[in-house]
Short mmCIF file of C-alpha atoms in Angstrom, two decimals:
data_model
loop_
_atom_site.label_atom_id
_atom_site.label_comp_id
_atom_site.label_asym_id
_atom_site.label_seq_id
_atom_site.Cartn_x
_atom_site.Cartn_y
_atom_site.Cartn_z
CA MET A 12 17.22 11.28 4.55
CA THR A 13 15.47 10.38 1.54
CA SER A 14 11.91 8.62 0.80
CA VAL A 15 12.18 4.95 0.34
CA PHE A 16 9.89 6.07 -3.09
CA GLN A 17 12.49 8.53 -3.69
CA ARG A 18 15.06 5.33 -3.93
CA ALA A 19 13.20 3.15 -5.80
CA LEU A 20 12.11 5.43 -8.37
CA GLY A 21 15.27 7.35 -8.32
CA ALA A 22 15.59 10.12 -11.29
CA GLU A 23 11.96 8.84 -13.00
CA PHE A 24 10.21 10.55 -8.97
CA ASP A 25 10.85 14.01 -10.32
CA ARG A 26 8.52 13.39 -13.00
CA LEU A 27 5.66 12.63 -11.16
CA HIS A 28 2.75 15.54 -10.52
CA PRO A 29 4.47 17.51 -7.75
CA ARG A 30 1.54 16.99 -5.15
CA LEU A 31 2.44 13.19 -5.80
CA ARG A 32 5.97 14.11 -5.44
CA ARG A 33 5.04 15.13 -1.66
CA ARG A 34 3.22 12.39 -0.65
CA PHE A 35 5.31 10.25 -1.34
CA GLY A 36 8.13 12.30 -0.35
CA VAL A 37 7.18 11.28 3.15
CA ASP A 38 10.71 11.07 5.14
CA GLY A 39 9.94 11.27 8.60
CA ARG A 40 12.17 15.00 7.96
CA THR A 41 10.11 17.19 5.72
CA ASP A 42 7.08 15.52 6.90
CA LEU A 43 6.05 12.83 9.43
CA GLY A 44 3.71 11.66 7.87
CA CYS A 45 0.34 11.99 5.40
CA VAL A 46 -3.21 10.80 6.14
CA GLY A 47 -5.45 10.31 3.18
CA THR A 48 -9.51 10.41 4.16
CA GLY A 49 -11.89 10.00 1.09
CA VAL A 50 -14.29 7.90 -0.39
CA MET A 51 -13.67 4.56 -2.79
CA ASP A 52 -16.38 4.79 -5.18
CA ARG A 53 -16.66 0.95 -6.22
CA VAL A 54 -14.43 -1.96 -3.59
CA TRP A 55 -15.09 -5.20 -5.58
CA ARG A 56 -14.09 -8.74 -5.11
CA GLY A 57 -14.53 -11.80 -8.11
CA ALA A 58 -16.39 -14.38 -8.27
CA ALA A 59 -18.12 -15.96 -5.05
CA PHE A 60 -15.37 -18.62 -4.86
CA THR A 61 -12.87 -15.78 -4.16
CA ALA A 62 -14.79 -15.17 -0.91
CA PRO A 63 -13.12 -17.51 2.07
CA PHE A 64 -10.06 -16.49 1.04
CA LEU A 65 -10.53 -12.89 1.30
CA ARG A 66 -11.90 -13.58 5.19
CA LEU A 67 -9.02 -15.53 5.29
CA GLY A 68 -6.84 -12.54 5.24
CA THR A 69 -8.65 -10.09 7.42
CA LEU A 70 -7.48 -12.13 10.08
CA ARG A 71 -3.96 -10.16 9.43
CA HIS A 72 -5.37 -7.45 7.96
CA VAL A 73 -4.68 -8.58 4.14
CA LEU A 74 -8.15 -8.22 2.16
CA PHE A 75 -11.32 -8.97 2.27
CA PRO A 76 -14.50 -9.89 1.12
CA GLU A 77 -16.76 -6.74 1.68
CA THR A 78 -17.50 -5.23 -1.84
CA GLY A 79 -19.78 -1.50 -1.78
CA THR A 80 -20.28 1.38 -3.40
CA GLY A 81 -19.16 5.52 -1.26
CA VAL A 82 -16.87 3.77 1.12
CA PRO A 83 -15.41 6.09 3.18
CA PHE A 84 -12.00 5.24 3.17
CA THR A 85 -8.21 6.82 5.36
CA ILE A 86 -5.17 5.61 4.14
CA GLU A 87 -2.17 6.55 6.30
CA ASN A 88 1.21 6.34 5.60
CA TYR A 89 3.97 7.68 8.36
CA ALA A 90 8.43 7.33 7.77
CA TYR A 91 10.14 5.54 10.09
CA THR A 92 13.52 3.56 10.99
CA ASP A 93 12.45 -0.26 11.49
CA SER A 94 14.23 -2.06 14.31
CA TYR A 95 16.39 -3.28 11.77
CA ARG A 96 17.33 0.40 10.71
CA ARG A 97 15.84 0.25 7.31
CA PRO A 98 13.73 3.52 5.35
CA THR A 99 10.32 2.30 6.02
CA LEU A 100 6.61 3.57 4.62
CA THR A 101 3.28 2.70 6.97
CA PHE A 102 0.10 2.02 3.83
CA VAL A 103 -2.88 1.30 6.39
CA ARG A 104 -5.84 1.45 4.24
CA THR A 105 -9.07 1.55 6.35
CA PHE A 106 -12.57 1.17 4.70
CA GLU A 107 -15.59 1.77 6.49
CA VAL A 108 -17.63 -0.91 4.68
CA ALA A 109 -20.70 -1.03 6.84
CA ALA A 110 -22.03 0.10 9.87
CA HIS A 111 -20.09 -0.70 12.77
CA ARG A 112 -17.81 -2.29 10.25
CA ARG A 113 -13.99 -1.96 9.33
CA ARG A 114 -11.76 -3.30 7.28
CA ARG A 115 -8.20 -2.93 7.58
CA PHE A 116 -5.49 -3.96 5.06
CA ASP A 117 -2.07 -3.25 6.27
CA ALA A 118 1.27 -2.71 4.67
CA THR A 119 5.11 -1.85 4.87
CA MET A 120 7.22 -0.73 2.67
CA VAL A 121 10.80 -1.23 2.63
CA TRP A 122 14.11 -0.40 0.58
CA SER A 123 15.75 -3.10 -0.17
CA PRO A 124 19.41 -2.28 -1.60
CA ARG A 125 20.34 -6.03 -1.88
CA ARG A 126 17.12 -6.38 -3.97
CA GLY A 127 17.34 -2.77 -5.96
CA VAL A 128 13.47 -2.64 -5.34
CA LEU A 129 10.71 -2.20 -2.66
CA VAL A 130 9.64 -4.67 -0.48
CA ASP A 131 5.86 -4.83 0.57
CA TYR A 132 5.38 -6.18 3.71
CA LEU A 133 1.97 -7.37 3.87
CA GLY A 134 -0.47 -7.61 7.10
CA THR A 135 0.19 -7.73 10.61
CA HIS A 136 2.78 -9.82 11.41
CA GLN A 137 4.82 -9.12 8.13
CA HIS A 138 4.31 -13.02 6.59
CA LEU A 139 4.67 -12.12 2.68
CA ALA A 140 6.82 -10.13 0.68
CA VAL A 141 6.37 -8.24 -2.50
CA ASP A 142 8.55 -6.88 -4.60
CA LEU A 143 6.54 -3.76 -6.56
CA HIS A 144 7.97 -2.04 -9.85
CA LEU A 145 7.36 1.31 -9.62
CA GLY A 146 6.85 4.00 -12.84
CA VAL A 147 6.07 7.32 -13.76
CA ASP A 148 3.15 7.42 -16.55
CA ALA A 149 3.24 10.64 -18.93
CA ALA A 150 0.50 12.28 -17.24
CA GLY A 151 2.96 12.32 -13.95
CA ALA A 152 0.77 9.30 -12.07
CA LEU A 153 2.86 7.08 -10.09
CA THR A 154 2.67 3.40 -11.43
CA ILE A 155 2.78 -0.06 -9.73
CA ARG A 156 3.03 -3.69 -10.43
CA SER A 157 3.40 -6.54 -7.94
CA GLY A 158 6.42 -9.23 -8.58
CA ALA A 159 8.24 -11.63 -6.81
CA GLN A 160 6.07 -13.06 -4.02
CA ARG A 161 8.10 -14.80 -0.81
CA PHE A 162 6.65 -15.86 2.44
CA ARG A 163 8.29 -14.97 6.24
CA GLY A 164 11.68 -17.54 5.90
CA GLY A 165 11.74 -16.46 1.73
CA LEU A 166 9.95 -19.18 0.61
CA PRO A 167 8.77 -18.29 -3.05
CA CYS A 168 5.07 -17.58 -2.70
CA PRO A 169 3.42 -20.85 -5.36
CA PRO A 170 1.51 -18.97 -8.02
CA ALA A 171 -1.50 -20.40 -7.65
CA LEU A 172 -2.00 -18.30 -4.18
CA SER A 173 -0.39 -14.70 -5.75
CA GLY A 174 -1.73 -11.82 -6.17
CA GLU A 175 -0.35 -10.08 -9.55
CA ALA A 176 -1.25 -6.33 -8.47
CA HIS A 177 -2.02 -3.09 -10.21
CA LEU A 178 -1.96 0.37 -8.92
CA ARG A 179 -2.56 3.74 -10.44
CA GLU A 180 -2.37 6.87 -7.96
CA TRP A 181 -2.64 10.70 -9.42
CA TYR A 182 -4.10 14.11 -8.85
CA ASP A 183 -6.43 15.87 -10.32
CA ASP A 184 -5.85 19.98 -10.06
CA ARG A 185 -9.41 20.37 -11.64
CA THR A 186 -10.95 18.79 -7.90
CA GLY A 187 -7.88 19.06 -6.49
CA ARG A 188 -8.17 15.50 -5.11
CA PHE A 189 -5.69 12.93 -5.03
CA HIS A 190 -7.18 9.03 -7.36
CA ILE A 191 -6.44 5.87 -7.26
CA GLU A 192 -6.66 2.47 -8.71
CA VAL A 193 -6.47 -1.18 -7.78
CA ARG A 194 -7.05 -4.41 -9.29
CA VAL A 195 -5.32 -7.41 -8.03
CA THR A 196 -5.79 -10.50 -10.07
CA ASN A 197 -4.77 -14.36 -10.14
CA ARG A 198 -3.26 -15.92 -13.16
CA ARG A 199 -5.59 -18.75 -12.96
CA PHE A 200 -8.48 -17.33 -10.95
CA GLY A 201 -8.97 -14.01 -12.33
CA PRO A 202 -9.89 -11.19 -10.64
CA LEU A 203 -9.60 -11.09 -6.63
CA PHE A 204 -9.93 -7.56 -5.62
CA GLY A 205 -9.94 -4.28 -5.84
CA TYR A 206 -10.92 -0.33 -5.62
CA THR A 207 -11.08 3.14 -7.14
CA GLY A 208 -11.95 6.34 -5.62
CA SER A 209 -10.44 9.44 -4.46
CA PHE A 210 -8.81 11.51 -1.46
CA THR A 211 -7.47 14.47 -0.14
CA VAL A 212 -4.15 15.11 2.46
CA ASP A 213 -3.33 16.10 5.59
CA TYR A 214 0.55 16.25 6.04
CA VAL A 215 1.89 15.29 9.93
CA PRO A 216 4.89 17.90 10.91
CA PRO A 217 7.85 15.91 12.06
CA ASP A 218 7.19 17.52 15.49
CA GLY A 219 9.29 14.69 17.22
CA ALA A 220 6.40 12.63 18.37
CA PRO A 221 6.42 8.45 17.43
CA VAL A 222 4.33 6.88 14.75
CA PRO A 223 1.29 5.55 15.94
CA ALA A 224 1.76 1.97 17.41
CA ALA A 225 -0.95 0.73 15.83
CA LEU A 226 0.00 1.14 12.26
CA ARG A 227 3.23 -0.16 12.75
CA PRO A 228 3.40 -3.99 12.55
CA LEU A 229 3.17 -6.37 15.39
CA ARG A 230 6.65 -8.62 13.97
CA GLU A 231 9.09 -7.36 11.13
CA ASN A 232 10.59 -9.97 9.09
CA PRO A 233 14.07 -9.33 8.60
CA ARG A 234 14.51 -10.86 5.00
CA ASP A 235 14.77 -8.05 2.40
#
């Protein structure tokens, strides 16, 4: 098997930092999963008028309105084949935004041969599909830029409702930690949401155990 990131990056995959190659090479065969734990130095949101929109996202584990510094963070990546026989990788991010309060940001990434891109299905019910454009910069970091967005059923998402995401993830040899920076903006309303921080990872061996059910979407979108 080949990981969804290897499929999406092609020859560029070999330019990633070696630690990133293993992390994004999770394919269910060499490693079943990769679990990162760390701290987000900063979690932020845009102006006050963005809060109701972000609060609505909490119903389906997509974005949230809370902000903070020193926020404990977990990211769980597991590889599996979904019910439509598509190679899939979970991206379940959990933020401990306050005492006894956690927020999740769920996504499943699926390689689409038809579209020739990695498709990011957001939320517990995969209501929104986002094409992802991947790259590797001169430092061996992974970069991701969001592209076309579609609601369930293939209806294009209007620009006024779309968030443009930019992500950079890299590995720092000095600290032995992965670092991540995410920024989501809207062409009309400006900055919406983002976070920056660092984490370490542990790998889950392919021992035949199933992917935890809590990390899989409640409903899968058949379109890619």
